[in-house]
Amino acid sequence: MKTTRMKIPALLLAAGLLFPAIAFPGLGAAQAADVEKPNLTLGVGGKPLLYYLPLTLAERLGYFKDEGLNVEINDFGGGAKSLQALIGGSVDGVTGAFEHTIRMQQKKQDIRAVIDLGRYPGIVLAVRKSEADKIKTVADLKGKNIGVTAPGSSTHILVQYAFAKAGLKPDDASFIGVGGGASGVAAMQKGEIDAISHLDPVISKLDDLGLINVMIDTRTTEGTEKLFGGMNPAAVLYFKESFIEANPKTVQALTNAFYRTLKWLEKATPDEVAATVPEEYWLGDKALYIKAFNASRPSFSTNGNIDEASRKAALNLIATTDPTIDPASIDLSKTFDGSFLAKAKSP
């Protein structure tokens, strides 16, 4: 009896046709499941900032491609602009501040986060060192020029919250959009602003140059609790609910990639992180970037979850800074959909 033997390459090919995620692990389970929208666009407001580090890492580590996704990233001047892009339909999803899910619900826009990337805002409010003898408290910022990534973004909202606690009105200072990277450093160097509400590595660069005195620091547990009285979720991945309903496999694939990134980041060394991001993110100084990463490291989420207490803290922040927000009308259960995260965590 003649026996026909299948050659090894043919056997592998057959296995790949039947079980592509097993035979070719680079393709990922989501690609094997045929995601609804393999080519999509994410918006972000200042990609080089450490606030959005998980997005850059997921991209650079190839985790999106592992999930069968080709992700184009559009970098806007600030979080408010990326939110506008989502509402306008020019991006499919956004890595941005959790608070936008609350603000948009008030405007009858159903926006939901699916994974938390930052458990603290990581935002620092600092004053120009040459003005430090005159600006010693938040109240002293009245009438000053304050740099933020973009008006309406989380860096702006944090100052408004601090203003409310200090008895100031939202328009008691001038807020100037300085962008998300080296332009923020330049604005302080040129004396265009008296204070800045920004993130790392910009803050660490300004500190290293001896240009600022830190007033509020939400990169740490202590600083976050001092300002907010508790934790406050920061960067998340969010979508319109209509997109989630129409593209559940795509949303799951993105959630998988980001959760995998958070677990990588949890164990990565500072040198590994610096080696993974583009060199231009170092602002010309790798050692300084590592210093900035170490300062912001506690702010990154390790489990991706947003518990009820954190959602309430975010609502309090928004209600305090925006009188048009009615807390009683906000359904916090509709700001975060944890079902995709639960699946990402399951073996």
Coordinates of C-alpha atoms in Angstrom, one line a residue:
M1 CA 0.0 0.0 0.0
K2 CA 1.4 3.3 -1.0
T3 CA 1.4 6.0 1.6
T4 CA 1.4 9.7 0.6
R5 CA 3.2 11.9 3.0
M6 CA 2.5 15.6 3.3
K7 CA 5.6 17.8 3.3
I8 CA 6.2 19.9 6.4
P9 CA 5.6 23.3 4.6
A10 CA 2.3 22.1 3.3
L11 CA 1.4 20.8 6.7
L12 CA 2.1 24.2 8.3
L13 CA 0.2 25.9 5.5
A14 CA -2.8 23.7 6.2
A15 CA -2.5 24.4 9.9
G16 CA -2.4 28.1 9.2
L17 CA -5.5 28.0 7.2
L18 CA -7.4 26.2 10.0
F19 CA -5.8 28.0 13.0
P20 CA -4.1 31.1 11.7
A21 CA -3.6 32.6 15.2
I22 CA -1.8 29.5 16.4
A23 CA 0.3 28.8 13.3
F24 CA 1.3 32.4 12.9
P25 CA 1.2 34.1 16.3
G26 CA 2.0 37.5 14.8
L27 CA -1.4 37.6 13.2
G28 CA -3.2 37.6 16.6
A29 CA -6.6 36.2 17.6
A30 CA -8.5 39.3 16.6
Q31 CA -7.2 39.1 13.0
A32 CA -8.2 35.4 12.9
A33 CA -11.6 36.5 14.0
D34 CA -11.8 39.0 11.2
V35 CA -12.3 42.4 12.8
E36 CA -14.9 44.6 11.3
K37 CA -12.6 47.6 10.7
P38 CA -8.9 46.5 10.3
N39 CA -7.9 50.0 9.1
L40 CA -8.8 52.7 11.5
T41 CA -7.7 56.1 12.9
L42 CA -7.2 57.1 16.5
G43 CA -6.9 60.7 17.7
V44 CA -4.7 62.0 20.4
G45 CA -3.8 65.4 21.8
G46 CA 0.0 65.5 22.2
K47 CA 1.4 62.0 21.4
P48 CA 5.0 62.6 22.7
L49 CA 3.7 63.3 26.2
L50 CA 4.1 60.6 28.8
Y51 CA 0.3 61.0 29.5
Y52 CA -0.1 59.1 26.2
L53 CA 2.9 56.8 26.5
P54 CA 0.8 53.5 26.3
L55 CA -0.4 54.6 22.8
T56 CA 3.1 55.1 21.5
L57 CA 4.2 51.8 23.1
A58 CA 1.3 49.8 21.6
E59 CA 2.2 51.2 18.2
R60 CA 6.0 50.7 18.5
L61 CA 5.8 47.3 20.0
G62 CA 3.6 46.1 17.2
Y63 CA 0.7 45.1 19.4
F64 CA -1.9 46.7 17.1
K65 CA -0.6 44.7 14.1
D66 CA -0.6 41.6 16.3
E67 CA -4.3 42.1 16.7
G68 CA -4.8 42.4 13.0
L69 CA -5.1 46.2 13.0
N70 CA -3.6 49.0 10.9
V71 CA -3.9 52.0 13.1
E72 CA -3.3 55.5 11.9
I73 CA -2.7 58.0 14.6
N74 CA -3.7 61.7 14.2
D75 CA -1.9 63.9 16.7
F76 CA -3.8 67.1 17.5
G77 CA -2.8 70.1 19.6
G78 CA -4.7 69.0 22.6
G79 CA -7.3 66.6 24.0
A80 CA -10.2 68.9 23.2
K81 CA -9.3 68.9 19.5
S82 CA -9.1 65.1 19.3
L83 CA -12.5 64.9 20.9
Q84 CA -13.9 67.3 18.3
A85 CA -12.4 65.1 15.6
L86 CA -14.3 62.1 17.1
I87 CA -17.6 64.0 17.2
G88 CA -16.9 65.2 13.6
G89 CA -16.2 61.7 12.4
S90 CA -12.6 62.2 11.2
V91 CA -11.3 59.6 13.7
D92 CA -12.7 56.4 14.9
G93 CA -11.6 56.5 18.6
V94 CA -9.5 58.7 20.9
T95 CA -6.9 58.2 23.6
G96 CA -7.9 61.1 25.8
A97 CA -9.1 62.2 29.2
F98 CA -11.8 60.2 30.9
E99 CA -13.6 63.4 31.8
H100 CA -14.7 63.9 28.2
T101 CA -17.0 60.9 28.5
I102 CA -18.9 62.8 31.2
R103 CA -18.9 66.2 29.5
M104 CA -20.3 64.8 26.3
Q105 CA -23.0 62.8 28.0
Q106 CA -24.4 66.2 29.3
K107 CA -24.4 67.2 25.6
K108 CA -26.4 64.1 24.6
Q109 CA -23.4 62.4 23.0
D110 CA -22.8 58.8 24.1
I111 CA -19.1 58.5 24.5
R112 CA -17.6 55.5 26.5
A113 CA -14.2 54.5 27.7
V114 CA -13.2 50.9 27.4
I115 CA -9.8 50.8 29.2
D116 CA -8.0 53.1 31.6
L117 CA -4.4 54.0 30.7
G118 CA -3.6 56.5 33.5
R119 CA -4.9 56.3 37.0
Y120 CA -3.6 59.8 37.9
P121 CA -3.7 62.9 35.6
G122 CA 0.1 63.3 35.7
I123 CA -0.4 67.0 35.1
V124 CA 1.9 69.5 36.8
L125 CA 1.1 73.2 37.5
A126 CA 4.3 75.2 37.7
V127 CA 5.2 78.9 37.8
R128 CA 8.0 80.6 36.1
K129 CA 10.9 80.7 38.6
S130 CA 11.5 84.4 38.0
E131 CA 7.9 85.0 39.1
A132 CA 8.0 82.6 42.1
D133 CA 8.4 85.4 44.7
K134 CA 5.2 86.9 43.5
I135 CA 3.2 83.7 42.7
K136 CA 3.2 81.6 45.8
T137 CA -0.3 80.2 45.8
V138 CA -3.0 79.4 43.2
A139 CA -4.8 82.6 44.1
D140 CA -1.7 84.6 43.0
L141 CA -2.3 83.4 39.4
K142 CA -5.1 85.8 39.0
G143 CA -4.5 88.0 35.9
K144 CA -1.5 85.9 34.8
N145 CA -0.9 84.1 31.5
I146 CA -1.0 80.3 31.9
G147 CA 0.2 77.9 29.2
V148 CA -1.9 74.7 28.6
T149 CA -1.7 72.1 25.9
A150 CA -4.9 73.5 24.4
P151 CA -7.9 75.4 25.9
G152 CA -10.6 72.9 27.0
S153 CA -8.1 70.1 27.4
S154 CA -7.4 68.3 30.7
T155 CA -4.4 70.5 31.5
H156 CA -6.8 73.5 31.3
I157 CA -9.5 71.8 33.3
L158 CA -7.1 71.0 36.1
V159 CA -6.2 74.6 36.6
Q160 CA -9.9 75.6 36.6
Y161 CA -10.5 73.1 39.3
A162 CA -7.6 74.5 41.3
F163 CA -9.0 78.0 40.7
A164 CA -12.4 77.0 42.1
K165 CA -10.8 75.6 45.2
A166 CA -8.9 78.9 45.6
G167 CA -12.0 81.0 45.1
L168 CA -11.1 82.2 41.6
K169 CA -13.3 82.3 38.6
P170 CA -12.4 80.3 35.4
D171 CA -11.7 83.5 33.5
D172 CA -9.5 85.1 36.2
A173 CA -6.4 84.3 34.1
S174 CA -5.6 84.1 30.4
F175 CA -5.1 80.5 29.1
I176 CA -2.7 80.1 26.1
G177 CA -2.4 76.9 24.0
V178 CA 1.2 76.0 23.8
G179 CA 0.9 72.5 22.3
G180 CA 2.1 69.1 23.5
G181 CA 5.8 69.1 23.0
A182 CA 8.9 71.3 22.7
S183 CA 6.7 74.4 21.9
G184 CA 5.6 74.3 25.6
V185 CA 9.3 74.6 26.6
A186 CA 9.8 77.4 24.2
A187 CA 6.9 79.4 25.5
M188 CA 8.3 79.4 29.0
Q189 CA 11.9 80.1 27.7
K190 CA 10.6 83.1 25.8
G191 CA 8.7 84.5 28.8
E192 CA 5.3 84.3 26.9
I193 CA 3.7 82.6 30.0
D194 CA 3.8 83.1 33.7
A195 CA 2.8 79.6 34.6
I196 CA 2.3 76.3 32.8
S197 CA -0.1 73.3 33.3
H198 CA 1.6 70.5 31.4
L199 CA 2.9 67.0 31.4
D200 CA 6.2 65.1 31.2
P201 CA 8.6 65.2 29.5
V202 CA 7.9 68.9 29.1
I203 CA 7.7 69.5 32.9
S204 CA 11.0 67.6 33.6
K205 CA 12.7 69.5 30.8
L206 CA 11.6 72.9 32.2
D207 CA 12.6 71.8 35.7
D208 CA 16.0 70.6 34.5
L209 CA 16.5 74.0 32.8
G210 CA 15.8 75.7 36.1
L211 CA 12.8 77.6 34.7
I212 CA 10.0 76.6 37.0
N213 CA 8.8 76.0 40.5
V214 CA 6.2 73.2 40.9
M215 CA 3.0 74.2 42.6
I216 CA 0.7 71.2 42.0
D217 CA 1.9 67.7 41.0
T218 CA -0.6 65.0 40.1
R219 CA 2.1 62.5 38.9
T220 CA 2.0 60.9 42.4
T221 CA -0.6 59.5 44.8
E222 CA 0.2 62.2 47.3
G223 CA -0.2 65.1 44.9
T224 CA -3.4 63.7 43.3
E225 CA -5.0 63.1 46.7
K226 CA -4.0 66.6 47.9
L227 CA -5.7 68.2 45.0
F228 CA -8.7 66.0 44.4
G229 CA -9.2 64.2 47.8
G230 CA -8.8 60.9 46.0
M231 CA -7.9 59.2 42.8
N232 CA -8.9 60.6 39.4
P233 CA -8.7 58.6 36.1
A234 CA -6.7 60.3 33.3
A235 CA -6.0 59.0 29.8
V236 CA -8.4 56.3 28.5
L237 CA -9.4 54.8 25.2
Y238 CA -12.9 56.0 24.2
F239 CA -15.3 55.7 21.4
K240 CA -18.8 56.7 20.4
E241 CA -21.2 54.0 21.6
S242 CA -22.5 53.7 18.0
F243 CA -19.0 52.6 17.0
I244 CA -18.7 50.1 19.8
E245 CA -22.0 48.5 18.8
A246 CA -21.1 48.3 15.1
N247 CA -17.5 47.2 15.7
P248 CA -17.2 45.0 18.8
K249 CA -14.4 42.8 17.5
T250 CA -12.4 45.9 16.5
V251 CA -12.9 47.5 19.9
Q252 CA -11.9 44.2 21.6
A253 CA -8.7 44.0 19.5
L254 CA -7.7 47.5 20.5
T255 CA -8.5 46.8 24.2
N256 CA -6.4 43.6 23.9
A257 CA -3.4 45.6 22.5
F258 CA -3.6 48.3 25.2
Y259 CA -4.0 45.9 28.1
R260 CA -1.0 43.9 26.8
T261 CA 0.9 47.3 26.7
L262 CA 0.0 48.1 30.3
K263 CA 1.3 44.7 31.4
W264 CA 4.5 45.3 29.4
L265 CA 4.9 48.7 30.9
E266 CA 4.4 47.4 34.4
K267 CA 7.6 45.3 34.1
A268 CA 9.7 47.3 31.6
T269 CA 12.9 49.1 32.7
P270 CA 13.2 52.9 32.1
D271 CA 15.9 52.1 29.5
E272 CA 13.5 49.7 27.6
V273 CA 10.9 52.4 27.5
A274 CA 13.3 55.1 26.3
A275 CA 14.6 52.7 23.6
T276 CA 11.0 52.0 22.4
V277 CA 9.8 55.5 21.9
P278 CA 11.0 57.7 19.0
E279 CA 14.2 59.6 19.9
E280 CA 12.6 63.0 19.3
Y281 CA 10.4 62.3 22.3
W282 CA 13.5 62.6 24.5
L283 CA 13.6 66.4 23.7
G284 CA 17.3 66.0 23.0
D285 CA 18.2 64.3 26.3
K286 CA 17.7 60.6 26.9
A287 CA 18.7 60.8 30.6
L288 CA 16.2 63.6 31.1
Y289 CA 13.5 61.5 29.4
I290 CA 14.2 58.6 31.7
K291 CA 14.0 61.0 34.7
A292 CA 10.6 62.2 33.4
F293 CA 9.4 58.6 33.0
N294 CA 10.4 57.7 36.5
A295 CA 8.6 60.8 37.8
S296 CA 5.4 59.8 35.9
R297 CA 5.6 56.1 36.3
P298 CA 3.2 55.8 39.2
S299 CA 0.5 57.5 37.1
F300 CA 0.1 54.6 34.7
S301 CA -2.7 52.1 35.2
T302 CA -1.7 48.5 35.8
N303 CA -5.1 46.9 35.4
G304 CA -7.1 49.2 33.0
N305 CA -10.1 49.4 35.3
I306 CA -12.1 52.5 36.3
D307 CA -13.9 51.8 39.6
E308 CA -17.0 53.7 40.7
A309 CA -15.2 55.9 43.2
S310 CA -12.8 57.1 40.5
R311 CA -15.7 57.9 38.2
K312 CA -17.4 59.9 40.9
A313 CA -14.1 61.8 41.5
A314 CA -14.0 62.7 37.7
L315 CA -17.6 63.8 37.9
N316 CA -16.8 66.1 40.8
L317 CA -13.9 67.6 38.9
I318 CA -16.2 68.4 35.9
A319 CA -19.1 69.7 38.0
T320 CA -16.8 72.0 39.9
T321 CA -15.3 73.5 36.8
D322 CA -18.3 73.6 34.6
P323 CA -21.6 75.0 35.9
T324 CA -23.5 73.6 32.9
I325 CA -22.9 70.1 34.2
D326 CA -25.8 68.7 36.3
P327 CA -24.3 65.7 38.3
A328 CA -27.8 64.3 38.9
S329 CA -28.3 63.9 35.1
I330 CA -25.1 61.9 34.5
D331 CA -25.2 58.1 34.4
L332 CA -21.7 57.1 35.3
S333 CA -22.4 53.5 34.3
K334 CA -22.5 54.7 30.7
T335 CA -19.1 56.3 30.8
F336 CA -17.1 53.1 31.1
D337 CA -17.7 49.8 29.4
G338 CA -15.6 47.2 31.2
S339 CA -16.7 44.2 29.2
F340 CA -13.9 44.4 26.7
L341 CA -11.3 44.7 29.4
A342 CA -12.7 41.6 31.2
K343 CA -12.3 39.6 28.0
A344 CA -8.8 41.0 27.4
K345 CA -7.8 39.7 30.9
S346 CA -9.3 36.3 30.4
P347 CA -6.8 33.6 29.3

